[in-house]
CSV table of C-alpha atoms and ligand atoms in Angstrom, one decimal:
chain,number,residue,atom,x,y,z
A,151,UNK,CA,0.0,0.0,0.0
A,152,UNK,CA,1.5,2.6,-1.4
A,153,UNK,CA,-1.6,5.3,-1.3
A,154,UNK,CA,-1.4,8.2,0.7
A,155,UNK,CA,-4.1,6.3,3.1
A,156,UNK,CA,-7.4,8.3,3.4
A,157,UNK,CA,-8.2,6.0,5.9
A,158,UNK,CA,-5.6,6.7,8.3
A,159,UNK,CA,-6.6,9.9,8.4
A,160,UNK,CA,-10.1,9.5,8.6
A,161,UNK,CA,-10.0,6.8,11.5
A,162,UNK,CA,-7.8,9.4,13.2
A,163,UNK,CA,-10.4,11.8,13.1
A,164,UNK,CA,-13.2,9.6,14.6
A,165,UNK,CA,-12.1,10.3,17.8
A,166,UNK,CA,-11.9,13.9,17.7
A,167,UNK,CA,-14.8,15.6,15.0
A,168,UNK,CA,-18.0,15.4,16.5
A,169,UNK,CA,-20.2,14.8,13.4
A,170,UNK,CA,-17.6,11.3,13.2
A,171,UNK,CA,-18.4,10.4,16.7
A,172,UNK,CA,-22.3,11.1,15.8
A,173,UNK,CA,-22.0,8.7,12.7
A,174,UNK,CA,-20.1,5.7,15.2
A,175,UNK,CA,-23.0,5.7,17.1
A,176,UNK,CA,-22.1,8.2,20.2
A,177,UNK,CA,-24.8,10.8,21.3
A,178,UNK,CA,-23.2,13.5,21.2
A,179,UNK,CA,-24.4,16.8,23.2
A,180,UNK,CA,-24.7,19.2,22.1
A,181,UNK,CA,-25.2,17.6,18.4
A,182,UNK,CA,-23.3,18.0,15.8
A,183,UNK,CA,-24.9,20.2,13.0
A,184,UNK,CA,-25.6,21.2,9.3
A,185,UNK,CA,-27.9,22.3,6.7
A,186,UNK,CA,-28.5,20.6,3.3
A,187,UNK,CA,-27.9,23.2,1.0
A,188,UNK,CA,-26.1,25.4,3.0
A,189,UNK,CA,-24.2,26.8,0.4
A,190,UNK,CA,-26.6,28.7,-1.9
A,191,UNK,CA,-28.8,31.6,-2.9
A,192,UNK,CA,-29.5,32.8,0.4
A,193,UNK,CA,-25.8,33.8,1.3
A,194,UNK,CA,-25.4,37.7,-0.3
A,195,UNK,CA,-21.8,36.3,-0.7
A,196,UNK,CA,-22.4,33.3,-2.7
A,197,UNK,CA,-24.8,35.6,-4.7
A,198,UNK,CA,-21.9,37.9,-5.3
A,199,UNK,CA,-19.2,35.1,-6.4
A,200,UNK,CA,-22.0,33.3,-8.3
A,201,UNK,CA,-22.2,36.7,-10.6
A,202,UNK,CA,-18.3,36.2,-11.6
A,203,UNK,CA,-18.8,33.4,-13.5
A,204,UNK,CA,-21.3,32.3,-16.6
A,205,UNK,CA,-22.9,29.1,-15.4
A,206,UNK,CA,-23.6,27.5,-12.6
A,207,UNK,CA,-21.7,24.2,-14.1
A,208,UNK,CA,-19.0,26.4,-14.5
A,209,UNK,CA,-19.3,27.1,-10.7
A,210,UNK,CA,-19.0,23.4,-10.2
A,211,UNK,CA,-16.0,22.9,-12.6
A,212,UNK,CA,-14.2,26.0,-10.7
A,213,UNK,CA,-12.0,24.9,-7.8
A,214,UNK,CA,-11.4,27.8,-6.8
A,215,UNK,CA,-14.4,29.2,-6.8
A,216,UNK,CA,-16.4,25.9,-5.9
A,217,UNK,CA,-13.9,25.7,-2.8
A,218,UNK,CA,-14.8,29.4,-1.5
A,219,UNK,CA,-18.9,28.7,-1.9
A,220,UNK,CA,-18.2,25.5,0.2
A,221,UNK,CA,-16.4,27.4,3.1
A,222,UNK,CA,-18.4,30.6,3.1
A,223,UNK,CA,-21.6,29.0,5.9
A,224,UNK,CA,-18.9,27.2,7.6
A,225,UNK,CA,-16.6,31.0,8.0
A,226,UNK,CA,-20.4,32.9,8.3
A,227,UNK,CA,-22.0,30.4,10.9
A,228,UNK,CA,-19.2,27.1,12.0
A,229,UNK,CA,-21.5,24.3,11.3
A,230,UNK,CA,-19.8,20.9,12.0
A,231,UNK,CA,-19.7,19.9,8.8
A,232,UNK,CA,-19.0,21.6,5.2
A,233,UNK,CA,-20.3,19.5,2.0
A,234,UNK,CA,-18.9,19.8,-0.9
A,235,UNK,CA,-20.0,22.3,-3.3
A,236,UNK,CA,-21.1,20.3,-6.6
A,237,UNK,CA,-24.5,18.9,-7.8
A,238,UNK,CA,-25.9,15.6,-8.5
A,239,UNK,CA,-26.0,16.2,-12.3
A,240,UNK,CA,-22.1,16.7,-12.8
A,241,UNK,CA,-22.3,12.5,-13.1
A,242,UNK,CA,-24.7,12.5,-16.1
A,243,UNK,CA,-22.7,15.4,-17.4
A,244,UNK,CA,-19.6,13.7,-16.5
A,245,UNK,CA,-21.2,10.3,-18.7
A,246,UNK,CA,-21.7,12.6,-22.1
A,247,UNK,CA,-24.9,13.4,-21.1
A,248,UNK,CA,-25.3,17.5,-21.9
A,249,UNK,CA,-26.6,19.6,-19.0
A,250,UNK,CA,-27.5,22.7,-18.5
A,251,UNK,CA,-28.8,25.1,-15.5
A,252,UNK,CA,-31.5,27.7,-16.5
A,253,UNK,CA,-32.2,30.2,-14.6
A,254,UNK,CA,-35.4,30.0,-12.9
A,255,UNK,CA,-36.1,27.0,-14.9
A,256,UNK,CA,-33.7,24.4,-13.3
A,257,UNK,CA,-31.6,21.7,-14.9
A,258,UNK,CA,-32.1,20.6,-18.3
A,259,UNK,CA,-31.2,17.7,-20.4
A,260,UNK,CA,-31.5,16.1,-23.6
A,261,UNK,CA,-34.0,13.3,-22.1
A,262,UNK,CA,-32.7,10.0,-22.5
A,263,UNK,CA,-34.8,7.8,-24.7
A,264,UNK,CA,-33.7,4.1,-24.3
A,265,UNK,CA,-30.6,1.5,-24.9
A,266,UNK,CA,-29.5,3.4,-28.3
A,267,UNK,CA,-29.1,6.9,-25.9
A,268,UNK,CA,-27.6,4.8,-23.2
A,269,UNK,CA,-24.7,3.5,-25.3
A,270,UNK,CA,-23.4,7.1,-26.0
A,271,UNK,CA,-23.1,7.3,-22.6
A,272,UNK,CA,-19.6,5.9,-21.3
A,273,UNK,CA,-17.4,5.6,-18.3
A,274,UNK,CA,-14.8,6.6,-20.2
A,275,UNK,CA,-13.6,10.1,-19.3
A,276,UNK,CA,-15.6,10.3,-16.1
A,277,UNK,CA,-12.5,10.8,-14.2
A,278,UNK,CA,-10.4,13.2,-16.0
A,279,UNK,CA,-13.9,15.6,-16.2
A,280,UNK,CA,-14.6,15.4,-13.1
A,281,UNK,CA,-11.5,15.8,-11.4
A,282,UNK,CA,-12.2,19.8,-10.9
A,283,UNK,CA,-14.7,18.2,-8.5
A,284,UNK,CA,-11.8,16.3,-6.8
A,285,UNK,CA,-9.6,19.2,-7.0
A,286,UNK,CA,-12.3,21.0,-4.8
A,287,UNK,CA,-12.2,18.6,-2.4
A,288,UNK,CA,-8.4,18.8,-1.8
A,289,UNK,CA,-8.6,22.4,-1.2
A,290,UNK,CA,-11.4,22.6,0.9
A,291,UNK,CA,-9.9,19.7,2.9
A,292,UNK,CA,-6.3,21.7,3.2
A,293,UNK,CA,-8.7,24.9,4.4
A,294,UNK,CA,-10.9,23.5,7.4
A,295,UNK,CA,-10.9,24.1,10.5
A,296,UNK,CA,-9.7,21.4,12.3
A,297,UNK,CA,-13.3,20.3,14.3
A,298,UNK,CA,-15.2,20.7,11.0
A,299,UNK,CA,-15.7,17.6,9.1
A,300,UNK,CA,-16.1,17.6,5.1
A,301,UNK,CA,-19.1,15.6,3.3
A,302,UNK,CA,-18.9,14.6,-0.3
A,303,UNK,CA,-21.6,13.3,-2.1
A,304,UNK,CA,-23.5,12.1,-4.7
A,305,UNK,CA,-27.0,11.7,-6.2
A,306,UNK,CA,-28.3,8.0,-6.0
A,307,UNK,CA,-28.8,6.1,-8.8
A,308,UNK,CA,-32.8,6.3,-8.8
A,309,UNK,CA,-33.0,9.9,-8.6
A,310,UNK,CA,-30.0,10.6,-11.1
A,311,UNK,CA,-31.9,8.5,-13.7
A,312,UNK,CA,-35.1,10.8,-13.0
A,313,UNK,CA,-33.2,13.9,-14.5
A,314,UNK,CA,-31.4,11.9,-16.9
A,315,UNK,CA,-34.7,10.6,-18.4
A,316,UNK,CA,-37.2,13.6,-17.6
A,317,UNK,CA,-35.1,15.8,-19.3
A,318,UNK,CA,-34.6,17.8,-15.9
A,319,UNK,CA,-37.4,17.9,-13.2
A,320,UNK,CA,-40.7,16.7,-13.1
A,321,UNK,CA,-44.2,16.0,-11.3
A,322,UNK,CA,-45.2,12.1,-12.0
A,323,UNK,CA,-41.9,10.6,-13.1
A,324,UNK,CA,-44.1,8.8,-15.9
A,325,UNK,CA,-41.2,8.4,-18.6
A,326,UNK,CA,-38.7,7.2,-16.2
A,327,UNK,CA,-41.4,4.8,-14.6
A,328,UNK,CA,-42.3,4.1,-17.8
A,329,UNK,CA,-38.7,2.9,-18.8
A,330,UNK,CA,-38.4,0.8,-15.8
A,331,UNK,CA,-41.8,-1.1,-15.4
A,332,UNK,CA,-42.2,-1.8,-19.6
A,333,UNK,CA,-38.5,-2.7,-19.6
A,334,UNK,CA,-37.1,-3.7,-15.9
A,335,UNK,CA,-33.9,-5.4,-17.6
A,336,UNK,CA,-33.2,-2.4,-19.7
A,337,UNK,CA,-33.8,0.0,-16.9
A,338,UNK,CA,-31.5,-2.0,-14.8
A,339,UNK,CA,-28.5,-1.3,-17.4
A,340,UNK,CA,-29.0,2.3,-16.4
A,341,UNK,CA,-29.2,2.0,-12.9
A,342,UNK,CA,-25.6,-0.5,-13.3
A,343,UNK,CA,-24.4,2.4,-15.5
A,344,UNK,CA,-24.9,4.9,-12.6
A,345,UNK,CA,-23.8,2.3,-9.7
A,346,UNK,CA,-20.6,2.3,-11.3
A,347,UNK,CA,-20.1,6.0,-12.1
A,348,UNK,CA,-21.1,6.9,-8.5
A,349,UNK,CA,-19.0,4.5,-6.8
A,350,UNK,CA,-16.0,5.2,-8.8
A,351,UNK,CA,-16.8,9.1,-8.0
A,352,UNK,CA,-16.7,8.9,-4.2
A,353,UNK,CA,-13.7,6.5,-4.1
A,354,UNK,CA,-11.7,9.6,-5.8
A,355,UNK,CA,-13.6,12.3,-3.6
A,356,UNK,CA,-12.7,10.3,-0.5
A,357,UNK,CA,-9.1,10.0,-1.7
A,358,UNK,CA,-8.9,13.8,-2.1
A,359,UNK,CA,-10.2,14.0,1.2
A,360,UNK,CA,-13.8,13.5,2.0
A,361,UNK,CA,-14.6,11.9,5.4
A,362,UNK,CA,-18.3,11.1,4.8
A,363,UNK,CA,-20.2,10.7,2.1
A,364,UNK,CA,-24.0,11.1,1.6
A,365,UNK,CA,-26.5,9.8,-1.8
A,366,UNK,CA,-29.1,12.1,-1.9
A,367,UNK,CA,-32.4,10.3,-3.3
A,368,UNK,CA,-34.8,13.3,-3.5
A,369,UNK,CA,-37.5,10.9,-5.6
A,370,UNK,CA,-37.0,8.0,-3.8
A,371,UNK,CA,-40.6,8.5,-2.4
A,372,UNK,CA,-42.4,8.3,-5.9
A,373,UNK,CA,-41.5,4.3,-6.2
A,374,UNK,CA,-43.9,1.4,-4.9
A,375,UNK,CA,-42.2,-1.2,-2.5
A,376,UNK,CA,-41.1,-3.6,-4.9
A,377,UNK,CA,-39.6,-0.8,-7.1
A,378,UNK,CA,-37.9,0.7,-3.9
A,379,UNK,CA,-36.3,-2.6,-3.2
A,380,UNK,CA,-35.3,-2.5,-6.9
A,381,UNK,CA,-33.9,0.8,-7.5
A,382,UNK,CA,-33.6,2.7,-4.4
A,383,UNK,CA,-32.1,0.0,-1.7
A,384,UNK,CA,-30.4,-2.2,-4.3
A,385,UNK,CA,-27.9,0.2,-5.9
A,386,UNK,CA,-27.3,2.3,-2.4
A,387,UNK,CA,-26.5,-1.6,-0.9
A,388,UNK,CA,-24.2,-1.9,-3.9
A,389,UNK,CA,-22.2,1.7,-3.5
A,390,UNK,CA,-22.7,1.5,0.3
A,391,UNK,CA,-20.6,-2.4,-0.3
A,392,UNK,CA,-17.7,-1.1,-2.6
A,393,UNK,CA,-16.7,1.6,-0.7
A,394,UNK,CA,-16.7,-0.5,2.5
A,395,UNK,CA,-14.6,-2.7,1.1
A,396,UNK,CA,-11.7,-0.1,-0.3
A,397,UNK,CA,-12.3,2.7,2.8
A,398,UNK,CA,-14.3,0.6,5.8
A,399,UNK,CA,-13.8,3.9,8.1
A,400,UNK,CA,-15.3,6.0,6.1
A,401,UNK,CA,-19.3,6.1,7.1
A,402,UNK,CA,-22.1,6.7,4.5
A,403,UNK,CA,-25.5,8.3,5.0
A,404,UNK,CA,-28.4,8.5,2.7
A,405,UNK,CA,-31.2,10.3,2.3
A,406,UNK,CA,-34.3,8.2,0.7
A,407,UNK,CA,-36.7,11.6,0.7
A,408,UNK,CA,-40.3,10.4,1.1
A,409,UNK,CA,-39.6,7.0,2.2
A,410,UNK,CA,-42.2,6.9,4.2
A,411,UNK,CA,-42.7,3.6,6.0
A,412,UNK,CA,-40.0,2.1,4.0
A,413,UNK,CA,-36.9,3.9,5.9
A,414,UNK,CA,-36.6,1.5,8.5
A,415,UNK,CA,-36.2,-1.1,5.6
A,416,UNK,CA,-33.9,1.0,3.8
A,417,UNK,CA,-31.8,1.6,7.2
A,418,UNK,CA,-31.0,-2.4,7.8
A,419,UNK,CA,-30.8,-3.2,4.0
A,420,UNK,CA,-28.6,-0.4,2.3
A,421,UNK,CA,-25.9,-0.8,5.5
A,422,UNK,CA,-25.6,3.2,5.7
A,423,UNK,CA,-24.3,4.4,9.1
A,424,UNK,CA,-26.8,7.7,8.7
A,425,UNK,CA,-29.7,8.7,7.4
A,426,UNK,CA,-31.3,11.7,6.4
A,427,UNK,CA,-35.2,12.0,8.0
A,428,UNK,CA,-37.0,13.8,5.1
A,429,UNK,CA,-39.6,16.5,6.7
A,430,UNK,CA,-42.6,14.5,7.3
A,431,UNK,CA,-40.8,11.6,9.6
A,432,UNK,CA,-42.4,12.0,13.1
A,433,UNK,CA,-39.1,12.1,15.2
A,434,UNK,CA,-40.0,10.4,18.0
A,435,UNK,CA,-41.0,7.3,15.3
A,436,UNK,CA,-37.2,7.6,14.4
A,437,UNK,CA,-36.2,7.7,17.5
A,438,UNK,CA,-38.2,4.3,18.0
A,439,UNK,CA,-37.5,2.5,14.6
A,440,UNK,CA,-34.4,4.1,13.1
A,441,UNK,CA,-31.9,5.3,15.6
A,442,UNK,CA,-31.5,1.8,17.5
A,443,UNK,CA,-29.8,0.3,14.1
A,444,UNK,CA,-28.3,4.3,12.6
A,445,UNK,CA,-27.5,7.1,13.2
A,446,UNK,CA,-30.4,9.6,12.2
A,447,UNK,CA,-29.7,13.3,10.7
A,448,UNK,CA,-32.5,15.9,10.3
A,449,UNK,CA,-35.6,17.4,9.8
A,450,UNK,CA,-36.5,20.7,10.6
A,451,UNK,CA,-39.0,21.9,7.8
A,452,UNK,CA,-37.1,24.7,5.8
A,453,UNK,CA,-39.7,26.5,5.8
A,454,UNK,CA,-39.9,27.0,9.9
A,455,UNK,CA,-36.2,28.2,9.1
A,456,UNK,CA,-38.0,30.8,7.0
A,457,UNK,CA,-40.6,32.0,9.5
A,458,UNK,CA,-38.2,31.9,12.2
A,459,UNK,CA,-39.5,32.9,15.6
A,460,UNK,CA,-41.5,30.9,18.2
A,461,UNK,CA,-42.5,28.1,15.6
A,462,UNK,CA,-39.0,27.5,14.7
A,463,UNK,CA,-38.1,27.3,18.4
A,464,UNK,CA,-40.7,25.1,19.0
A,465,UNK,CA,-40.4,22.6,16.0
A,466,UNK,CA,-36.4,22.9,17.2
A,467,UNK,CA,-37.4,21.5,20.7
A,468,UNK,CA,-39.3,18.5,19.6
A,469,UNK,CA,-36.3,17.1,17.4
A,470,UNK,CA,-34.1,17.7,20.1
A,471,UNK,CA,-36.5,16.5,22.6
A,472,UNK,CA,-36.8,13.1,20.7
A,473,UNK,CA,-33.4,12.6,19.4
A,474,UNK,CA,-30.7,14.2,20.6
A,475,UNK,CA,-30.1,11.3,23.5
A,476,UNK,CA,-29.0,9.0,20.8
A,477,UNK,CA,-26.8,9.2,17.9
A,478,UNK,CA,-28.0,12.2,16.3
A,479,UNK,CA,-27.0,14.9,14.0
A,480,UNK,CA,-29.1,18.3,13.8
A,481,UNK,CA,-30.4,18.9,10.1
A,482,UNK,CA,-32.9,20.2,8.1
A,483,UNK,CA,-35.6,17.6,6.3
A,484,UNK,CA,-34.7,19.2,2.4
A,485,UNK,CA,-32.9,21.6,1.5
A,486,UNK,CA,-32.5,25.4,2.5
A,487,UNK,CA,-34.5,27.8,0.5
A,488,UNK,CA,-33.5,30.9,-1.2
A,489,UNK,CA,-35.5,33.5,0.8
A,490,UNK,CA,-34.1,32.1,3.9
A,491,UNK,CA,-33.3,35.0,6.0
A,492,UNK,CA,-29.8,34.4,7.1
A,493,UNK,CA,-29.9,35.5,10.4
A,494,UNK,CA,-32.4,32.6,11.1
A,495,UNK,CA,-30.0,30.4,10.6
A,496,UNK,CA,-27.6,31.8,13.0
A,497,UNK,CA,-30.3,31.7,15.5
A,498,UNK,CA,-31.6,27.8,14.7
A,499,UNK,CA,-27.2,26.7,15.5
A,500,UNK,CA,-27.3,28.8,18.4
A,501,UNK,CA,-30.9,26.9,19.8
A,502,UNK,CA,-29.3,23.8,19.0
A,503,UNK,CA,-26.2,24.4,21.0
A,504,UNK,CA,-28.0,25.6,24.0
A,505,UNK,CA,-29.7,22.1,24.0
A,506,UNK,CA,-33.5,21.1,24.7
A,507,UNK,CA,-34.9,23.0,27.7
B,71,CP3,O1,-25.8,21.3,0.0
B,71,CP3,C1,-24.9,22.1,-0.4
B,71,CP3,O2,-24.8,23.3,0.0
B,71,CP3,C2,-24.0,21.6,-1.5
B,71,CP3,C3,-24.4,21.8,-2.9
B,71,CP3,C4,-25.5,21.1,-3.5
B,71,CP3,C5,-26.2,21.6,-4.6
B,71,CP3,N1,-27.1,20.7,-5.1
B,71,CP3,C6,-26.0,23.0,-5.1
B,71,CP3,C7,-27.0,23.6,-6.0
B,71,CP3,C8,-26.1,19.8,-3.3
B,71,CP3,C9,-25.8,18.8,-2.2
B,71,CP3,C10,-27.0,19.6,-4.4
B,71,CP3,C11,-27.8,18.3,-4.5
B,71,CP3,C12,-28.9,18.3,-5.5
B,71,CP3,N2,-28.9,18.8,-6.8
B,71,CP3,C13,-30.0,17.5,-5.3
B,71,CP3,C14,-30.3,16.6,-4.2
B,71,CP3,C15,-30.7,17.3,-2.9
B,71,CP3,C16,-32.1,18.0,-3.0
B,71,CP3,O3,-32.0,19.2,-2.8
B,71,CP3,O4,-33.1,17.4,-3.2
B,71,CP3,C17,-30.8,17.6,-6.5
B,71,CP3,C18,-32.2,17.0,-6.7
B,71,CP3,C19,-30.1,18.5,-7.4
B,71,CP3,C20,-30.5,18.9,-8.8
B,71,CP3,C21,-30.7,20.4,-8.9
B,71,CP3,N3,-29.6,21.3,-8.8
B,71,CP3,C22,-31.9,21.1,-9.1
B,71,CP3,C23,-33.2,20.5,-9.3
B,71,CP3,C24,-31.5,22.4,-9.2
B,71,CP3,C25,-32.4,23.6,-9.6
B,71,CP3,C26,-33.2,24.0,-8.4
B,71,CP3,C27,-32.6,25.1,-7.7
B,71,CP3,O5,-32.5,25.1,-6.4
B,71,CP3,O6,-32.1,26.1,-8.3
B,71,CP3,C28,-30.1,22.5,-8.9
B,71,CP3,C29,-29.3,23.8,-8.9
B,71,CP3,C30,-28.4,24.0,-7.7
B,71,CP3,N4,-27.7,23.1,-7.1
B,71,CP3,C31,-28.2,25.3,-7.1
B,71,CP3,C32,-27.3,25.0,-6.1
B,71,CP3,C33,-26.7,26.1,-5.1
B,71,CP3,C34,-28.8,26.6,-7.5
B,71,CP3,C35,-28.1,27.1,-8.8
B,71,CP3,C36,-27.6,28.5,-8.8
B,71,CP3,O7,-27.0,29.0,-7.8
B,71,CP3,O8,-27.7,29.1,-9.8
């Protein structure tokens, strides 16, 4: 082993970052702490940075750049974690898929059709055009302080293939479901297509320094059981197993948004050491169903980070109330919203600091 050993380093910081302890299991008081989407619209000085350059891919694609957005919450507010700054859709792109960000409009993408489109696509290059990504990860890695852990991630195969085959967002899912109920098999080359890309993606992003990683499945709630256990469980088991094997200290989360009374299911089967509680999970049901096997990360609605006030306070006591004895890390249940005032979100890290009452 000639590697610079990740590992090492990571297992080295187990003892000492608290968002590490939180994933091995440890309650940790206060708990650790961050904000999906932290990075983002709402920050006047990622608005500003944001304006230098054309894109947002080309935001992505700029270490630099990409490396200041991801440090700018952390230097503003000192969550306990940064994530790397990045999207889900750099893998398609990364694949030969074309991608674009709209303004106002979102992602778009040539919609993948069937096999013929899925042959273009190829492992091929995925390395040497994402390695700007990787490059981002070094520096933000050489830049932290040193109680801060950094997140990589990754969108999971299921929800990837929703953008890839929508052609960029979308309400019912109906050509993607389409696609996998008439042809399962053929759907399934996909899905392998994306296992492989996304596990070869955070091996690299761990290498260049990432200490967890988290797979974001944002549409996981759209699929029926058996279509669950097909394509959201089954390719997060597969990812979750390959990077076991080459970095077994370094824990994984996921986040199956809308999962409804199949997280518990997804907990035991994907062997993730976290998981993300979409907005809707009751938490003292997590507390009961999912924090005995993992550790559990959320849910404050966003939108009670928007309002602020006594009903964020409130909603803020009742996640603490119910979770914070056991292995636990403070989050919100989606994303962060662009009108988010952010003064409410220093407020929300000091509440959850100063502990339940
Ligand atoms: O959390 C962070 O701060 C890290 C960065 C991050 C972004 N996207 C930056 C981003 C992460 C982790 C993501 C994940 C992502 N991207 C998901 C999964 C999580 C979720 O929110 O459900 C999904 C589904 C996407 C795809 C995506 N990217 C969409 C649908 C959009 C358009 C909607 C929007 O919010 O604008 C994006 C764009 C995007 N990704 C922005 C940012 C900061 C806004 C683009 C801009 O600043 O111009």
């Amino acid at each position: 082993m000639t590697d610079p050993d990740p590992d090492a380093r990571g297992a080295r910081a187990i003892v000492r970052k608290p968002l590490l302890r939180a994933l091995d299991g440890e309650a940790v008081s206060p708990p650790p702490l961050w904000l999906m989407r932290q990075a983002g619209r709402y920050l006047p000085e990622y608005r500003a940075l944001r304006a230098e350059v054309g894109s947002f891919l080309d935001l992505c694609y700029a270490p630099d750049k990409a490396a200041e957005v991801t440090l700018q919450p952390i230097r503003r507010f000192g969550m306990d974690a940064a994530i790397l700054f990045s999207d889900i859709l750099v893998v398609p792109h990364a694949l030969g898929q074309d991608v674009a960000f709209r303004e106002g409009e979102g992602p778009v993408l040539p919609p993948l059709a069937a096999a013929d489109d899925l042959a273009r696509l190829s492992l091929e290059r995925l390395h040497e055009r994402l390695s700007p990504v990787y490059e981002t990860v070094e520096r933000v890695a050489g830049a932290l302080p040193a109680e801060t852990t950094l997140i990589g991630f990754a969108g999971a195969p299921w929800t990837v293939a929703t953008y890839m085959v929508e052609g960029g967002s979308s309400r019912d899912f109906a050509a993607t479901k389409a696609w996998a109920y008439d042809d399962p098999a053929g759907f399934d080359a996909l899905i392998a297509l994306l296992i492989e890309a996304t596990a070869a993606y955070l091996d690299r992003q761990v290498r260049a320094g990432a200490e967890v990683v988290q797979l974001f499945d944002t549409w996981a709630g759209v699929l029926p059981p058996d279509a669950f256990r097909r394509w959201a469980i089954a390719p997060v088991q597969a990812i979750v197993a390959r990077l076991k094997t080459d970095h077994p200290g370094v824990p994984v989360s996921g986040f199956p948004r809308g999962a409804g009374l199949m997280y518990p299911e997804y907990a035991a089967a994907t062997g993730i050491d976290g998981i993300g509680l979409d907005t809707a999970v009751p938490p003292e049901q997590a507390a009961a169903l999912l924090q005995p096997h993992v550790t559990v990360q959320g849910n404050l609605d966003p939108l009670k980070l928007v309002a602020g006030g006594a009903g964020m306070a409130a909603a803020v006591a009742d996640i603490l109330g119910a979770l914070s004895s056991g292995p636990f890390i403070f989050n919100l249940g989606h994303g962060i919203v662009p009108q988010t005032p952010p003064e409410h979100v220093a407020t929300l890290i000091d509440l959850v600091r100063e502990g339940p009452r």
